[in-house]
Amino acid sequence: MHVDHRPWPLPDGEWTSRQTWHDLLFAHWPVSAAVLRPFVPAALEIQEFNGTSWVGFVPFRMTGVTLRGWPPIPGLSAFPEMNLRLYVEHQGRAGVWFISLDACKRPAVWAARRLYNLPYFFARISARQKRDRVLYDAARALSSPPVEFRGDYGPTGPVYQARRGSIDHFLAERYCLYAQDRRGRITTIEIHHDAWPLQAASWTVDRFTVATAQGIAIQGEPVLHFSKRLDVVFWPLRTA
């Protein structure tokens, strides 16, 4: 019912799966597009804002992960996840390219790798609430060097929606993801949700190696945003 915030119309056909995202942190650092180019297929353009491309780290938890018309499956439909991403464009449509995604449900990791060729990894992840903070502890299994995040985060300001043309809008408001299938073709999954309910945020880090362990050097303090909850629907994978 709410589509005015979208950059292009809803896809044809019905959405086929859904999930709800909770207690999500956006942590973003400026990183040169030249540094990120090896992580992205040549067919995708790396986007820039304020003269630089950006790398995002996003820990959160999800519930209600299921297919359209199906009830959530106990034990499989709710779990925390963290991902490392950057921002790309293909044929005029801005989207997300994932460097990695970590989740603590082996069936979800297997399915995402098998069906979508997404770079999912199994990790041991704990995410729990303590007053207005999220205590997050994640470590990828069998990873060398270690891919880990241990710390806490939470909101520090009122809820707002990003203004078009702002850095907040560039980093958050994206309505598709891109991947590459085993034949080398660019694929996409389109999504829909309300405009992001963002808040300013803070975090305290005990250990963070998610970017550097995967070959991306980051410097300085990140740009931080928090979002409490967002309901999301997905369309089927297709060739871009």
XYZ file of N, CA and C in Angstrom:
720
model
N 0.809 -1.209 0.000
C 0.000 0.000 0.000
C 0.845 1.263 0.000
N 2.110 1.168 0.454
C 2.984 2.332 0.526
C 4.122 2.142 -0.472
N 4.070 2.881 -1.571
C 5.053 2.690 -2.640
C 5.684 4.003 -3.103
N 5.227 5.147 -2.567
C 5.742 6.427 -3.051
C 7.232 6.595 -2.799
N 7.759 5.893 -1.811
C 9.171 6.031 -1.476
C 10.080 5.181 -2.364
N 9.484 4.317 -3.190
C 10.283 3.409 -4.004
C 10.927 4.143 -5.179
N 12.115 3.702 -5.607
C 12.761 4.329 -6.767
C 12.207 3.839 -8.100
N 11.492 2.699 -8.118
C 10.844 2.200 -9.328
C 9.606 1.415 -8.897
N 8.675 1.127 -9.838
C 7.431 0.440 -9.465
C 7.672 -0.951 -8.903
N 6.664 -1.472 -8.229
C 6.730 -2.842 -7.746
C 6.912 -3.812 -8.901
N 7.601 -4.910 -8.671
C 7.761 -5.910 -9.739
C 6.414 -6.509 -10.149
N 6.383 -7.068 -11.360
C 5.206 -7.815 -11.786
C 5.107 -9.112 -10.990
N 3.898 -9.596 -10.870
C 3.690 -10.857 -10.174
C 3.647 -10.683 -8.669
N 3.399 -11.785 -7.976
C 3.275 -11.763 -6.524
C 4.618 -11.994 -5.853
N 4.784 -11.370 -4.690
C 5.952 -11.696 -3.888
C 5.808 -13.136 -3.390
N 6.940 -13.776 -3.087
C 6.911 -15.211 -2.796
C 7.440 -15.590 -1.416
N 8.083 -14.667 -0.717
C 8.558 -14.976 0.636
C 8.576 -13.699 1.454
N 8.677 -13.874 2.766
C 8.638 -12.711 3.661
C 9.503 -12.972 4.885
N 9.868 -11.884 5.561
C 10.556 -11.957 6.846
C 10.483 -10.603 7.507
N 10.748 -10.573 8.792
C 10.765 -9.328 9.552
C 12.143 -9.143 10.151
N 12.688 -7.946 9.959
C 14.013 -7.611 10.479
C 13.871 -6.811 11.765
N 14.676 -7.152 12.780
C 14.611 -6.503 14.088
C 15.989 -6.007 14.520
N 16.002 -4.916 15.256
C 17.206 -4.435 15.959
C 18.414 -4.404 15.029
N 18.264 -3.694 13.942
C 19.275 -3.679 12.887
C 20.189 -2.466 13.034
N 21.480 -2.714 12.884
C 22.473 -1.650 12.873
C 23.067 -1.524 11.482
N 23.134 -0.287 10.968
C 23.948 0.029 9.797
C 25.230 0.685 10.294
N 26.367 0.110 9.946
C 27.671 0.736 10.208
C 28.398 0.859 8.877
N 28.699 2.089 8.475
C 29.264 2.330 7.141
C 30.567 3.107 7.212
N 31.498 2.681 6.335
C 32.786 3.359 6.203
C 33.027 3.711 4.729
N 33.636 4.860 4.451
C 34.048 5.150 3.078
C 35.261 4.311 2.698
N 35.173 3.678 1.542
C 36.268 2.869 1.010
C 36.329 3.114 -0.490
N 37.506 3.307 -1.015
C 37.684 3.599 -2.428
C 37.100 2.497 -3.318
N 36.453 2.917 -4.395
C 35.909 1.952 -5.346
C 37.014 1.069 -5.935
N 38.214 1.615 -6.081
C 39.325 0.822 -6.620
C 39.661 -0.349 -5.699
N 39.534 -0.145 -4.393
C 39.782 -1.215 -3.427
C 38.693 -2.288 -3.519
N 37.457 -1.859 -3.780
C 36.323 -2.782 -3.781
C 36.112 -3.484 -5.116
N 36.715 -2.974 -6.176
C 36.461 -3.520 -7.510
C 36.691 -5.029 -7.608
N 37.746 -5.586 -6.975
C 37.953 -7.038 -7.087
C 36.831 -7.881 -6.481
N 35.989 -7.287 -5.645
C 34.916 -8.038 -4.995
C 33.632 -8.067 -5.826
N 33.601 -7.320 -6.927
C 32.354 -7.089 -7.657
C 32.523 -7.468 -9.126
N 31.559 -8.172 -9.713
C 31.644 -8.482 -11.143
C 31.729 -7.213 -11.997
N 32.402 -7.329 -13.129
C 32.604 -6.173 -13.994
C 31.293 -5.598 -14.515
N 30.243 -6.413 -14.589
C 28.959 -5.945 -15.112
C 28.248 -4.983 -14.174
N 28.669 -4.915 -12.920
C 28.043 -4.037 -11.946
C 28.900 -2.803 -11.718
N 28.244 -1.658 -11.667
C 28.920 -0.399 -11.377
C 28.904 -0.152 -9.869
N 30.040 0.131 -9.291
C 30.100 0.468 -7.867
C 29.662 1.922 -7.703
N 28.676 2.133 -6.859
C 28.151 3.481 -6.660
C 28.980 4.262 -5.648
N 28.949 5.571 -5.796
C 29.652 6.463 -4.882
C 28.713 7.547 -4.370
N 29.027 8.047 -3.193
C 28.334 9.193 -2.605
C 29.392 10.047 -1.923
N 29.317 11.334 -2.143
C 30.335 12.251 -1.620
C 31.740 11.864 -2.075
N 31.841 11.384 -3.318
C 33.146 11.097 -3.892
C 33.785 9.799 -3.474
N 33.033 8.924 -2.822
C 33.605 7.652 -2.375
C 32.540 6.571 -2.397
N 32.966 5.331 -2.576
C 32.074 4.200 -2.358
C 32.050 3.881 -0.857
N 31.125 3.002 -0.454
C 30.911 2.728 0.968
C 30.785 1.229 1.207
N 31.323 0.789 2.333
C 31.158 -0.585 2.802
C 30.283 -0.556 4.041
N 29.298 -1.455 4.087
C 28.385 -1.504 5.222
C 28.449 -2.828 5.954
N 28.415 -2.741 7.279
C 28.295 -3.914 8.139
C 26.941 -3.841 8.808
N 26.161 -4.941 8.723
C 24.776 -4.920 9.200
C 24.487 -6.159 10.040
N 24.499 -6.041 11.366
C 24.019 -7.124 12.225
C 22.552 -6.871 12.590
N 21.786 -7.939 12.701
C 20.370 -7.823 13.061
C 19.862 -9.212 13.397
N 18.582 -9.320 13.642
C 17.957 -10.632 13.760
C 16.665 -10.614 12.957
N 16.255 -11.775 12.505
C 15.044 -11.867 11.695
C 14.086 -12.881 12.292
N 12.796 -12.645 12.050
C 11.742 -13.577 12.457
C 10.776 -13.735 11.288
N 9.917 -14.734 11.385
C 8.882 -14.929 10.379
C 9.401 -15.240 8.995
N 10.569 -15.866 8.909
C 11.152 -16.196 7.609
C 10.382 -17.381 7.027
N 9.640 -17.140 5.938
C 8.824 -18.203 5.376
C 8.367 -17.837 3.979
N 7.772 -18.805 3.299
C 7.204 -18.593 1.983
C 5.809 -18.003 2.095
N 5.372 -17.350 1.042
C 4.024 -16.786 1.010
C 2.987 -17.886 1.246
N 2.059 -17.618 2.169
C 1.004 -18.563 2.468
C 1.372 -19.646 3.450
N 2.646 -19.684 3.842
C 3.106 -20.685 4.800
C 3.273 -20.048 6.173
N 2.994 -20.802 7.237
C 3.324 -20.283 8.567
C 4.820 -20.407 8.819
N 5.359 -19.604 9.722
C 6.773 -19.777 10.095
C 7.021 -21.168 10.658
N 8.158 -21.746 10.325
C 8.511 -23.087 10.779
C 9.305 -22.970 12.079
N 8.806 -23.517 13.184
C 9.531 -23.414 14.455
C 10.952 -23.943 14.338
N 11.893 -23.182 14.879
C 13.289 -23.579 14.869
C 14.054 -23.185 13.635
N 13.348 -22.765 12.561
C 14.018 -22.411 11.316
C 13.715 -20.991 10.847
N 12.698 -20.367 11.402
C 12.205 -19.101 10.860
C 12.647 -17.873 11.640
N 13.488 -18.052 12.643
C 13.945 -16.914 13.439
C 15.399 -17.132 13.825
N 16.257 -16.174 13.474
C 17.677 -16.287 13.806
C 18.375 -14.964 13.538
N 19.509 -14.729 14.188
C 20.310 -13.538 13.893
C 21.184 -13.748 12.663
N 21.565 -12.629 12.053
C 22.427 -12.653 10.879
C 23.292 -11.407 10.898
N 24.441 -11.466 10.249
C 25.235 -10.267 9.993
C 25.736 -10.341 8.561
N 25.859 -9.179 7.929
C 26.373 -9.181 6.564
C 27.308 -8.010 6.335
N 28.161 -8.181 5.332
C 29.073 -7.149 4.870
C 28.720 -6.882 3.417
N 28.501 -5.609 3.068
C 27.946 -5.292 1.770
C 28.539 -4.021 1.202
N 28.292 -3.841 -0.093
C 28.583 -2.561 -0.727
C 27.448 -2.274 -1.705
N 27.539 -1.123 -2.397
C 26.385 -0.620 -3.134
C 26.720 -0.456 -4.600
N 25.849 -1.034 -5.432
C 26.119 -1.139 -6.855
C 24.894 -0.713 -7.651
N 25.109 -0.621 -8.963
C 24.033 -0.275 -9.882
C 24.147 -1.145 -11.122
N 22.984 -1.556 -11.642
C 22.945 -2.351 -12.866
C 21.749 -1.901 -13.690
N 22.019 -1.450 -14.897
C 20.964 -0.982 -15.805
C 20.075 0.060 -15.133
N 20.729 0.963 -14.396
C 20.025 2.074 -13.778
C 19.352 1.785 -12.458
N 19.483 0.582 -11.946
C 18.831 0.236 -10.674
C 19.875 -0.001 -9.590
N 19.767 0.790 -8.537
C 20.685 0.685 -7.406
C 20.311 -0.500 -6.537
N 21.324 -1.219 -6.062
C 21.064 -2.370 -5.216
C 22.227 -2.671 -4.305
N 22.153 -3.825 -3.666
C 23.140 -4.275 -2.688
C 23.926 -5.445 -3.271
N 25.243 -5.419 -3.079
C 26.100 -6.554 -3.387
C 26.722 -7.036 -2.086
N 26.526 -8.305 -1.765
C 27.021 -8.843 -0.503
C 28.415 -9.428 -0.676
N 29.313 -8.990 0.177
C 30.633 -9.618 0.264
C 30.525 -10.899 1.074
N 29.729 -10.863 2.128
C 29.494 -12.071 2.926
C 28.228 -11.902 3.738
N 27.645 -13.044 4.094
C 26.503 -13.096 5.007
C 26.747 -14.253 5.963
N 26.514 -14.031 7.247
C 26.721 -15.060 8.262
C 25.423 -15.283 9.030
N 25.054 -16.537 9.196
C 23.848 -16.889 9.939
C 24.114 -18.137 10.757
N 23.275 -18.348 11.778
C 23.517 -19.464 12.696
C 22.580 -20.641 12.455
N 21.867 -20.647 11.330
C 21.016 -21.781 10.972
C 21.603 -22.461 9.733
N 22.101 -23.666 9.905
C 22.737 -24.362 8.784
C 21.791 -24.562 7.592
N 20.509 -24.914 7.809
C 19.623 -25.059 6.639
C 19.481 -23.762 5.851
N 19.427 -22.615 6.536
C 19.313 -21.338 5.838
C 20.574 -21.036 5.039
N 21.735 -21.333 5.617
C 23.001 -21.120 4.915
C 23.064 -22.009 3.680
N 22.709 -23.266 3.830
C 22.736 -24.200 2.696
C 21.800 -23.757 1.590
N 20.562 -23.368 1.960
C 19.563 -22.994 0.960
C 19.979 -21.738 0.209
N 20.501 -20.742 0.922
C 20.897 -19.496 0.261
C 22.069 -19.721 -0.689
N 22.994 -20.576 -0.311
C 24.111 -20.891 -1.206
C 23.632 -21.699 -2.414
N 22.795 -22.681 -2.162
C 22.360 -23.582 -3.222
C 21.411 -22.898 -4.200
N 20.437 -22.151 -3.683
C 19.380 -21.598 -4.525
C 19.761 -20.259 -5.151
N 20.546 -19.446 -4.411
C 20.806 -18.081 -4.866
C 22.289 -17.792 -5.119
N 23.145 -18.737 -4.792
C 24.595 -18.562 -4.937
C 25.088 -17.342 -4.157
N 24.484 -17.099 -3.016
C 24.912 -16.001 -2.148
C 26.020 -16.495 -1.205
N 26.965 -15.624 -0.848
C 28.118 -16.032 -0.033
C 27.789 -16.134 1.458
N 26.937 -17.101 1.783
C 26.543 -17.333 3.178
C 27.546 -18.250 3.869
N 27.718 -18.006 5.175
C 28.597 -18.816 6.009
C 27.883 -19.138 7.317
N 28.179 -20.309 7.848
C 27.644 -20.655 9.164
C 28.480 -19.983 10.244
N 27.786 -19.391 11.202
C 28.457 -18.710 12.313
C 27.692 -18.982 13.602
N 28.402 -18.857 14.692
C 27.759 -18.918 16.011
C 27.445 -17.484 16.412
N 26.154 -17.185 16.550
C 25.718 -15.811 16.776
C 24.728 -15.765 17.933
N 24.940 -14.819 18.814
C 24.005 -14.518 19.898
C 23.637 -13.042 19.816
N 22.336 -12.756 19.868
C 21.859 -11.371 19.878
C 20.767 -11.270 20.937
N 21.015 -10.475 21.959
C 20.025 -10.348 23.035
C 19.895 -8.900 23.474
N 18.732 -8.605 23.992
C 18.398 -7.238 24.384
C 18.746 -7.006 25.853
N 19.331 -5.852 26.142
C 19.547 -5.416 27.508
C 19.162 -3.945 27.580
N 17.950 -3.713 28.088
C 17.335 -2.379 28.058
C 17.289 -1.873 26.615
N 17.899 -0.756 26.284
C 17.817 -0.224 24.922
C 19.037 -0.606 24.080
N 19.812 -1.568 24.524
C 21.006 -1.991 23.790
C 20.852 -3.432 23.298
N 21.481 -3.710 22.180
C 21.554 -5.065 21.655
C 22.965 -5.593 21.912
N 23.057 -6.691 22.626
C 24.349 -7.332 22.899
C 24.564 -8.403 21.833
N 25.592 -8.231 21.031
C 25.786 -9.076 19.851
C 27.141 -9.762 19.924
N 27.136 -11.075 19.667
C 28.373 -11.850 19.718
C 28.336 -12.858 18.577
N 29.230 -12.683 17.602
C 29.205 -13.533 16.418
C 30.618 -13.931 16.024
N 30.770 -15.193 15.613
C 32.053 -15.694 15.129
C 31.781 -16.734 14.060
N 32.340 -16.527 12.877
C 32.179 -17.484 11.789
C 32.895 -18.780 12.136
N 32.252 -19.898 11.854
C 32.838 -21.200 12.151
C 33.984 -21.510 11.183
N 35.031 -22.091 11.698
C 36.153 -22.595 10.896
C 36.739 -21.521 9.991
N 36.849 -20.306 10.519
C 37.349 -19.195 9.718
C 38.761 -18.825 10.138
N 39.633 -18.685 9.165
C 40.994 -18.233 9.415
C 41.408 -17.291 8.288
N 41.667 -16.016 8.653
C 41.623 -15.438 9.986
C 40.196 -15.335 10.525
N 40.015 -15.135 11.831
C 38.683 -15.100 12.423
C 37.840 -13.956 11.874
N 36.575 -14.266 11.590
C 35.582 -13.252 11.214
C 34.633 -13.119 12.395
N 34.747 -12.007 13.122
C 34.051 -11.880 14.400
C 33.521 -10.464 14.606
N 32.419 -10.396 15.344
C 31.937 -9.130 15.887
C 31.419 -9.386 17.289
N 31.958 -8.622 18.216
C 31.490 -8.696 19.599
C 31.346 -7.271 20.109
N 30.161 -6.910 20.530
C 29.939 -5.563 21.027
C 28.467 -5.333 21.306
N 28.104 -4.071 21.470
C 26.704 -3.725 21.682
C 26.380 -2.463 20.902
N 25.088 -2.271 20.634
C 24.649 -1.097 19.893
C 23.207 -0.770 20.234
N 22.795 0.430 19.880
C 21.423 0.840 20.138
C 21.159 2.236 19.637
N 19.883 2.666 19.680
C 19.510 3.981 19.161
C 19.872 5.096 20.135
N 20.081 6.287 19.592
C 20.393 7.457 20.423
C 19.512 8.655 20.092
N 18.549 8.491 19.207
C 17.715 9.618 18.811
C 16.353 9.158 18.348
N 15.480 10.102 17.958
C 14.121 9.771 17.522
C 14.104 9.129 16.142
N 12.980 8.509 15.824
C 12.797 7.853 14.526
C 12.557 8.910 13.453
N 13.155 8.685 12.280
C 12.946 9.577 11.139
C 13.077 8.770 9.859
N 12.623 9.343 8.760
C 12.805 8.759 7.442
C 13.816 9.588 6.665
N 14.683 8.911 5.946
C 15.775 9.577 5.248
C 15.235 10.469 4.128
N 15.848 11.603 3.968
C 15.510 12.535 2.893
C 16.204 12.109 1.607
N 15.480 12.137 0.503
C 16.076 11.807 -0.793
C 17.276 12.705 -1.054
N 18.348 12.121 -1.536
C 19.562 12.870 -1.802
C 20.529 12.922 -0.645
N 20.139 12.390 0.515
C 21.005 12.404 1.692
C 21.846 11.133 1.740
N 22.903 11.166 2.536
C 23.732 9.979 2.725
C 22.910 8.860 3.364
N 22.004 9.198 4.277
C 21.159 8.191 4.925
C 20.321 7.457 3.878
N 19.745 8.202 2.959
C 18.907 7.609 1.922
C 19.737 6.723 1.008
N 20.909 7.183 0.616
C 21.798 6.405 -0.252
C 22.156 5.071 0.381
N 22.443 5.056 1.659
C 22.913 3.846 2.326
C 21.786 2.868 2.649
N 20.588 3.364 2.902
C 19.521 2.500 3.420
C 18.469 2.114 2.383
N 18.048 3.049 1.568
C 16.865 2.827 0.735
C 17.214 2.116 -0.569
N 17.262 0.796 -0.488
C 17.600 -0.034 -1.648
C 16.608 -1.186 -1.747
N 16.175 -1.465 -2.973
C 15.042 -2.365 -3.144
C 15.343 -3.564 -4.042
N 16.627 -3.897 -4.141
C 16.996 -5.166 -4.760
C 18.399 -5.536 -4.304
N 18.705 -6.809 -4.446
C 20.071 -7.279 -4.239
C 20.519 -7.963 -5.515
N 21.825 -7.974 -5.703
C 22.411 -8.624 -6.865
C 23.290 -9.785 -6.424
N 23.363 -10.793 -7.297
C 24.249 -11.927 -7.083
C 24.759 -12.362 -8.457
N 25.557 -13.411 -8.471
C 26.065 -13.955 -9.723
C 25.910 -15.465 -9.690
N 25.252 -16.021 -10.704
C 25.028 -17.460 -10.674
C 26.278 -18.221 -11.124
N 26.193 -19.524 -11.103
C 27.365 -20.349 -11.389
C 27.803 -20.279 -12.849
N 26.959 -19.709 -13.698
C 27.330 -19.500 -15.098
C 27.922 -18.106 -15.328
N 28.016 -17.321 -14.249
C 28.561 -15.979 -14.366
C 27.543 -14.911 -14.699
N 26.250 -15.261 -14.757
C 25.220 -14.291 -15.068
C 24.836 -13.492 -13.828
N 24.549 -12.208 -14.014
C 24.084 -11.376 -12.911
C 22.612 -11.691 -12.656
N 22.284 -11.951 -11.410
C 20.908 -12.216 -11.004
C 20.475 -11.171 -9.989
N 19.176 -11.090 -9.779
C 18.660 -10.102 -8.835
C 17.443 -10.645 -8.108
N 17.249 -10.186 -6.895
C 16.036 -10.419 -6.111
C 15.500 -9.050 -5.711
N 14.271 -8.759 -6.091
C 13.658 -7.492 -5.710
C 12.906 -7.661 -4.399
N 12.870 -6.593 -3.616
C 12.213 -6.615 -2.317
C 11.322 -5.379 -2.177
N 10.457 -5.429 -1.173
C 9.654 -4.250 -0.852
C 9.444 -4.168 0.648
N 9.424 -2.950 1.130
C 9.111 -2.657 2.529
C 8.779 -1.180 2.633
N 8.269 -0.764 3.778
C 8.056 0.656 4.018
C 9.400 1.377 4.027
N 9.361 2.696 3.927
C 10.584 3.473 4.081
C 11.211 3.148 5.435
N 12.529 3.081 5.459
C 13.230 2.694 6.681
C 12.922 3.653 7.839
N 12.513 3.124 8.995
C 12.396 3.953 10.206
C 13.763 4.019 10.899
N 14.538 5.029 10.583
C 15.919 5.128 11.046
C 16.020 5.916 12.345
N 17.071 5.637 13.095
C 17.458 6.425 14.269
C 18.975 6.570 14.287
N 19.441 7.687 14.819
C 20.871 7.792 15.092
C 21.254 6.686 16.073
N 22.505 6.265 16.049
C 22.907 5.107 16.845
C 24.312 5.288 17.384
N 24.640 4.444 18.353
C 26.006 4.332 18.858
C 26.330 2.856 19.020
N 27.631 2.555 19.038
C 28.037 1.187 19.307
C 29.300 1.181 20.136
N 29.486 0.066 20.852
C 30.704 -0.194 21.596
C 31.268 -1.510 21.081
N 32.512 -1.494 20.654
C 33.093 -2.662 20.001
C 34.164 -3.285 20.887
N 33.999 -4.571 21.190
C 35.045 -5.329 21.860
C 35.967 -5.985 20.831
N 35.376 -6.454 19.729
C 36.184 -7.066 18.670
C 35.400 -6.969 17.361
N 36.076 -6.516 16.298
C 35.441 -6.429 14.988
C 36.484 -6.710 13.912
N 36.348 -7.860 13.249
C 37.288 -8.250 12.196
C 36.582 -8.578 10.889
N 35.292 -8.319 10.800
C 34.493 -8.784 9.663
C 35.012 -8.233 8.344
N 35.446 -6.986 8.327
C 35.942 -6.386 7.079
C 37.403 -6.759 6.819
N 38.269 -6.523 7.799
C 39.703 -6.730 7.570
C 40.036 -8.198 7.307
N 39.338 -9.117 7.966
C 39.603 -10.538 7.745
C 39.245 -10.977 6.334
N 38.450 -10.179 5.642
C 38.035 -10.509 4.283
C 38.688 -9.601 3.245
N 39.756 -8.911 3.685
C 40.568 -8.172 2.746
C 40.185 -6.731 2.507
N 39.348 -6.165 3.391
C 38.928 -4.770 3.223
C 39.373 -3.980 4.445
N 40.291 -3.069 4.241
C 40.777 -2.224 5.328
C 39.822 -1.052 5.519
N 39.407 -0.838 6.752
C 38.535 0.293 7.085
C 39.258 1.183 8.094
N 38.926 2.457 8.055
C 39.572 3.423 8.934
C 38.525 4.382 9.509
N 38.783 4.828 10.718
C 37.935 5.847 11.330
C 36.641 5.294 11.884
N 35.859 6.198 12.438
C 34.571 5.823 13.022
C 33.516 5.704 11.923
N 32.638 4.712 12.023
C 31.619 4.539 10.990
C 30.454 5.509 11.141
N 29.710 5.665 10.066
C 28.399 6.315 10.097
C 27.406 5.274 10.594
N 26.673 5.569 11.666
C 25.822 4.581 12.313
C 24.343 4.965 12.227
N 23.506 3.966 11.950
C 22.054 4.103 12.003
C 21.469 2.845 12.640
N 20.336 3.009 13.292
C 19.624 1.893 13.917
C 18.210 1.861 13.369
N 17.648 0.642 13.258
C 16.237 0.497 12.913
C 15.638 -0.616 13.752
N 14.512 -0.351 14.375
C 13.933 -1.288 15.333
C 13.250 -2.461 14.668
N 12.461 -2.194 13.592
C 11.697 -3.291 12.980
C 11.290 -2.895 11.574
N 11.307 -3.892 10.659
C 10.860 -3.670 9.295
C 10.350 -4.986 8.720
N 9.137 -4.974 8.176
C 8.571 -6.131 7.497
C 8.958 -6.074 6.027
N 9.416 -7.199 5.477
C 9.986 -7.222 4.130
C 9.404 -8.391 3.346
N 9.107 -8.146 2.041
C 8.690 -9.216 1.151
C 9.659 -9.300 -0.021
N 9.767 -10.505 -0.597
C 10.759 -10.787 -1.634
C 10.065 -11.386 -2.861
N 10.564 -11.011 -4.039
C 10.148 -11.640 -5.295
C 11.164 -12.703 -5.685
N 10.814 -13.580 -6.635
C 11.738 -14.673 -6.988
C 13.019 -14.165 -7.642
N 14.061 -14.950 -7.510
C 15.308 -14.692 -8.194
C 15.073 -14.707 -9.704
N 15.706 -13.756 -10.409
C 15.634 -13.742 -11.868
C 16.955 -13.226 -12.422
N 17.189 -13.454 -13.693
C 18.356 -12.907 -14.354
C 18.181 -11.409 -14.538
N 19.198 -10.635 -14.183
C 19.101 -9.168 -14.248
C 19.180 -8.682 -15.691
